[in-house]
Amino acid sequence: MDTVITNWKKNFFTIWTGQAISQFSSSVLQFAVVWYLTDHTGSAMVLTAAMMMGFLPQGVLGPFIGVFIDRYNRKRIMIISDLLISAASFVMVLAGWMGRLSTELILVVLLARSVGSAFHNPCLQAVTPQIVPAGQLTRCAGYSQALESVSQILSPVVAAVLYSSWSLSGIISLDVIGALIAVITLGITQIPELQREGRDRNVQVLREAKEGLRILRAKKGMLGLVSIGSLYTLALMPTSALFPLMTMSYFNGTSTSASIVEVVFSAGLLVGSLILSKWGGTKNRVYTIVGSFLLMSFSLFVSGILPPDGFYVFILCSWLMGVSGPFYWGMYTPLLQSNFEARYLGRVLSLSSSIRLLSGPLGLIVSGIFAERYGVENWFLIAGVLVLAASVLCVAVPSVRICDEAGILINKKKSE
């Protein structure tokens, strides 16, 4: 274990490189699939079904998947997950070559890929503290956020170029290659094996999943922080989906205007990620989260009160929203990673992810009805109020405010 921590940069960036390639190819594929379904069906129901296939399995299965992540070799789980994602994509490649790429098959493949991601994503988050020193977790989260930002900026451009000149099967082939590269980088990375209690016992999924909830509740303030995170997701997930409508309907913009807003938002994400990776955040990471919430709330609220001719101010607000994002996500995950024992992280991270993901569909339903009746700009106001409420709760609830025991201790040791 000590050797692995000593070589943490080599191990982390080896995995990071493979994940960067795989994530970028998957993001390109995601855009291509949405455009393909739009071109071939023109159905909003199909697009909604595709979205549900993409994240529902991760939300529903998360608490149970965490049991297996904590019981078995995490490196093997990630490799098998990537191979499953690669195999599912390859099925679409074969179907495309045979001229049998149906909408139903695409939805089934999206479901299979989502199941693979439901294992892979929390497993990767659980592995990170095994190879990265506790004091470097936030900076590494900043690197990961920067990667995601670059992917969000470049992937629609690359997808547009490829979609206009390649078949969907060709684009899927690139994603298969990306997943295989991720498998190779995982295979050559040294990840220590955890000592697990009761490994010889039969798996009792429901009991052990309940134990994950007990572990999360036992750590003072952590369940409260996760619940506050779900409130943030409830406000933000539908807001991001309503960006094009806000631009084109309320501000009377064009599709080009909507693209500019998305690029500016992603550029803000990149700036915030780079600042976080350099700075590392406050000693108590909850305070950085509060700052992120306040900036996001301000940007949303200003966006909601702008007149229809205030598009350029909305662009600035979109950039500020992007800047604020990494200071939440880049703190939230390392905070969980460093405050729980490694052998419990699979269940804790999967459960927290499920709680967050399942609040998203509720937000989408409520925001859709609200925006139709009262105007999309007023949803931005409501979202700003909800995020402000989340920041107030972080400070007003003492157990949440001081829940980052590990972060405070790490920084105290640095200053001694």
XYZ file of N, CA and C in Angstrom, residues 158-255:
294
model
N -16.613 17.559 -32.310
C -16.106 16.345 -32.959
C -17.271 15.479 -33.432
N -18.303 15.367 -32.593
C -19.470 14.561 -32.964
C -20.141 15.112 -34.220
N -20.238 16.443 -34.315
C -20.873 17.055 -35.486
C -20.088 16.757 -36.759
N -18.752 16.840 -36.671
C -17.904 16.558 -37.837
C -18.041 15.095 -38.255
N -17.964 14.184 -37.271
C -18.032 12.751 -37.580
C -19.424 12.354 -38.068
N -20.465 12.916 -37.430
C -21.835 12.524 -37.785
C -22.174 12.913 -39.223
N -21.563 13.993 -39.695
C -21.851 14.450 -41.057
C -21.125 13.633 -42.117
N -20.101 12.867 -41.707
C -19.296 12.153 -42.707
C -19.172 10.650 -42.447
N -19.481 10.196 -41.225
C -19.368 8.779 -40.872
C -20.758 8.200 -40.629
N -20.820 6.875 -40.677
C -22.035 6.191 -40.222
C -22.010 6.123 -38.701
N -23.175 5.884 -38.094
C -23.230 5.748 -36.642
C -22.367 4.576 -36.187
N -22.312 3.502 -36.977
C -21.491 2.337 -36.628
C -20.021 2.714 -36.506
N -19.557 3.598 -37.390
C -18.167 4.035 -37.329
C -17.875 4.805 -36.058
N -18.809 5.668 -35.660
C -18.627 6.445 -34.426
C -18.653 5.520 -33.211
N -19.536 4.529 -33.232
C -19.603 3.563 -32.131
C -18.297 2.786 -32.032
N -17.687 2.472 -33.166
C -16.412 1.746 -33.169
C -15.344 2.510 -32.397
N -15.343 3.834 -32.525
C -14.387 4.651 -31.774
C -14.608 4.503 -30.271
N -15.886 4.417 -29.861
C -16.183 4.258 -28.440
C -15.739 2.889 -27.935
N -15.877 1.865 -28.772
C -15.394 0.529 -28.406
C -13.887 0.572 -28.167
N -13.171 1.237 -29.059
C -11.714 1.361 -28.915
C -11.370 2.138 -27.644
N -12.126 3.219 -27.371
C -11.892 4.007 -26.160
C -12.062 3.182 -24.898
N -13.103 2.341 -24.861
C -13.336 1.480 -23.694
C -12.210 0.465 -23.526
N -11.712 -0.076 -24.626
C -10.618 -1.053 -24.555
C -9.328 -0.400 -24.061
N -9.086 0.851 -24.450
C -7.913 1.573 -23.943
C -8.029 1.763 -22.434
N -9.237 2.072 -21.954
C -9.457 2.212 -20.508
C -9.172 0.900 -19.788
N -9.552 -0.221 -20.401
C -9.277 -1.541 -19.818
C -7.775 -1.775 -19.719
N -7.041 -1.424 -20.759
C -5.586 -1.631 -20.772
C -4.913 -0.803 -19.678
N -5.288 0.471 -19.552
C -4.660 1.317 -18.528
C -4.992 0.823 -17.117
N -6.206 0.315 -16.927
C -6.546 -0.282 -15.629
C -5.708 -1.526 -15.371
N -5.512 -2.324 -16.418
C -4.768 -3.573 -16.276
C -3.329 -3.373 -15.855
N -2.699 -2.278 -16.293
C -1.279 -2.056 -15.980
C -1.080 -1.208 -14.724
N -2.179 -0.783 -14.094
C -2.081 0.055 -12.897
C -2.105 -0.811 -11.645
N -1.233 -0.486 -10.699
C -1.178 -1.227 -9.443
C -2.189 -0.633 -8.465
N -3.175 -1.433 -8.094
C -4.190 -1.021 -7.127
C -4.179 -2.019 -5.981
N -3.965 -1.564 -4.748
C -3.869 -2.496 -3.620
C -5.184 -3.207 -3.337
N -5.077 -4.434 -2.899
C -6.252 -5.224 -2.525
C -6.649 -4.863 -1.099
N -7.927 -4.650 -0.868
C -8.410 -4.311 0.467
C -8.591 -5.564 1.311
N -8.373 -5.409 2.620
C -8.720 -6.465 3.557
C -10.202 -6.315 3.889
N -10.977 -7.343 3.614
C -12.421 -7.252 3.813
C -12.880 -8.257 4.856
N -13.783 -7.775 5.716
C -14.350 -8.662 6.729
C -15.477 -9.488 6.132
N -15.558 -10.734 6.538
C -16.684 -11.569 6.134
C -16.722 -11.889 4.665
N -15.550 -11.891 4.028
C -15.546 -12.124 2.589
C -15.984 -13.546 2.241
N -15.785 -14.460 3.199
C -16.134 -15.851 2.932
C -17.632 -16.119 3.128
N -18.358 -15.141 3.688
C -19.797 -15.323 3.882
C -20.532 -15.165 2.562
N -21.725 -15.780 2.499
C -22.563 -15.577 1.319
C -23.004 -14.116 1.252
N -23.139 -13.623 0.039
C -23.568 -12.236 -0.144
C -25.038 -12.111 0.236
N -25.333 -11.212 1.147
C -26.712 -10.894 1.521
C -26.945 -9.439 1.112
N -27.350 -9.272 -0.133
C -27.345 -7.952 -0.760
C -28.198 -6.951 0.011
N -29.429 -7.322 0.346
C -30.334 -6.384 1.002
C -29.800 -5.976 2.369
N -29.321 -6.971 3.140
C -28.803 -6.662 4.480
C -27.590 -5.745 4.397
N -26.683 -6.052 3.473
C -25.462 -5.261 3.361
C -25.735 -3.886 2.762
N -26.762 -3.780 1.901
C -27.151 -2.465 1.380
C -27.706 -1.599 2.512
N -28.513 -2.217 3.397
C -29.029 -1.492 4.558
C -27.889 -1.060 5.473
N -26.865 -1.904 5.563
C -25.700 -1.557 6.373
C -25.006 -0.313 5.808
N -25.004 -0.181 4.462
C -24.431 1.007 3.837
C -25.149 2.268 4.276
N -26.488 2.205 4.354
C -27.267 3.347 4.830
C -26.952 3.634 6.295
N -26.794 2.555 7.089
C -26.461 2.736 8.507
C -25.105 3.419 8.661
N -24.136 3.010 7.843
C -22.793 3.597 7.894
C -22.846 5.075 7.523
N -23.634 5.400 6.507
C -23.763 6.798 6.082
C -24.419 7.634 7.175
N -25.447 7.081 7.815
C -26.148 7.812 8.870
C -25.303 7.946 10.125
N -24.432 6.962 10.366
C -23.630 6.964 11.587
C -22.606 8.095 11.599
N -22.155 8.501 10.427
C -21.182 9.593 10.328
C -21.951 10.904 10.416
N -21.783 11.609 11.494
C -22.608 12.774 11.797
C -22.583 13.804 10.665
N -23.756 14.157 10.182
C -23.892 15.212 9.185
C -23.814 14.749 7.748
N -23.336 13.515 7.507
C -23.103 13.077 6.131
C -24.408 12.827 5.364
N -25.380 12.203 6.016
C -26.660 11.982 5.341
C -27.327 13.321 5.036
N -27.153 14.273 5.942
C -27.676 15.615 5.700
C -27.021 16.260 4.494
N -25.701 16.094 4.364
C -24.983 16.656 3.218
C -25.449 16.015 1.914
N -25.639 14.688 1.934
C -26.123 13.985 0.744
C -27.526 14.469 0.375
N -28.375 14.675 1.379
C -29.739 15.156 1.126
C -29.722 16.567 0.542
N -28.828 17.406 1.052
C -28.683 18.758 0.504
C -28.204 18.681 -0.945
N -27.311 17.728 -1.223
C -26.845 17.523 -2.596
C -27.976 17.125 -3.529
N -28.941 16.356 -3.015
C -30.085 15.963 -3.852
C -30.981 17.164 -4.140
N -31.077 18.105 -3.192
C -31.830 19.341 -3.426
C -31.155 20.164 -4.527
N -29.842 20.210 -4.489
C -29.062 20.911 -5.518
C -29.302 20.273 -6.890
N -29.280 18.946 -6.939
C -29.514 18.235 -8.200
C -30.932 18.461 -8.704
N -31.897 18.451 -7.784
C -33.293 18.689 -8.162
C -33.445 20.045 -8.850
N -32.676 21.033 -8.395
C -32.747 22.365 -8.999
C -31.954 22.456 -10.294
N -30.773 21.817 -10.328
C -29.837 22.038 -11.434
C -30.054 21.131 -12.636
N -30.442 19.858 -12.432
C -30.598 18.964 -13.578
C -31.628 19.502 -14.579
N -32.818 19.909 -14.140
C -33.766 20.461 -15.119
C -33.314 21.800 -15.682
N -32.585 22.579 -14.896
C -32.116 23.876 -15.383
C -31.188 23.705 -16.574
N -30.280 22.733 -16.490
C -29.367 22.486 -17.611
C -30.139 22.021 -18.842
N -31.215 21.254 -18.623
C -32.034 20.797 -19.751
C -32.820 21.949 -20.380
N -33.092 22.997 -19.590
C -33.897 24.126 -20.072
C -33.056 25.253 -20.678
N -31.737 25.118 -20.661
C -30.863 26.151 -21.232
C -31.252 26.509 -22.673
N -31.406 25.509 -23.575
C -31.767 25.863 -24.961
C -33.103 26.599 -25.052
N -34.085 26.166 -24.239
C -35.396 26.821 -24.256
C -35.288 28.256 -23.750
N -34.494 28.458 -22.716
C -34.284 29.805 -22.182
C -33.677 30.708 -23.254
N -32.685 30.187 -23.970
C -31.998 30.975 -24.995
C -32.903 31.271 -26.186
N -33.570 30.239 -26.679
C -34.293 30.374 -27.950
C -35.722 30.893 -27.778
N -36.343 30.606 -26.637
C -37.725 31.028 -26.427
C -37.792 32.377 -25.717
N -37.143 32.481 -24.566
C -37.246 33.718 -23.783
C -36.409 34.845 -24.385
N -35.157 34.523 -24.783
C -34.275 35.553 -25.347
C -34.372 35.651 -26.875
N -35.256 34.830 -27.469
C -35.464 34.853 -28.931
C -34.163 34.634 -29.710
N -33.336 33.721 -29.201
C -32.077 33.416 -29.865
C -32.241 32.330 -30.913
N -31.119 31.934 -31.485
C -31.092 30.887 -32.507
C -30.385 29.661 -31.951
N -30.301 28.615 -32.757
C -29.562 27.424 -32.339
C -28.089 27.757 -32.127
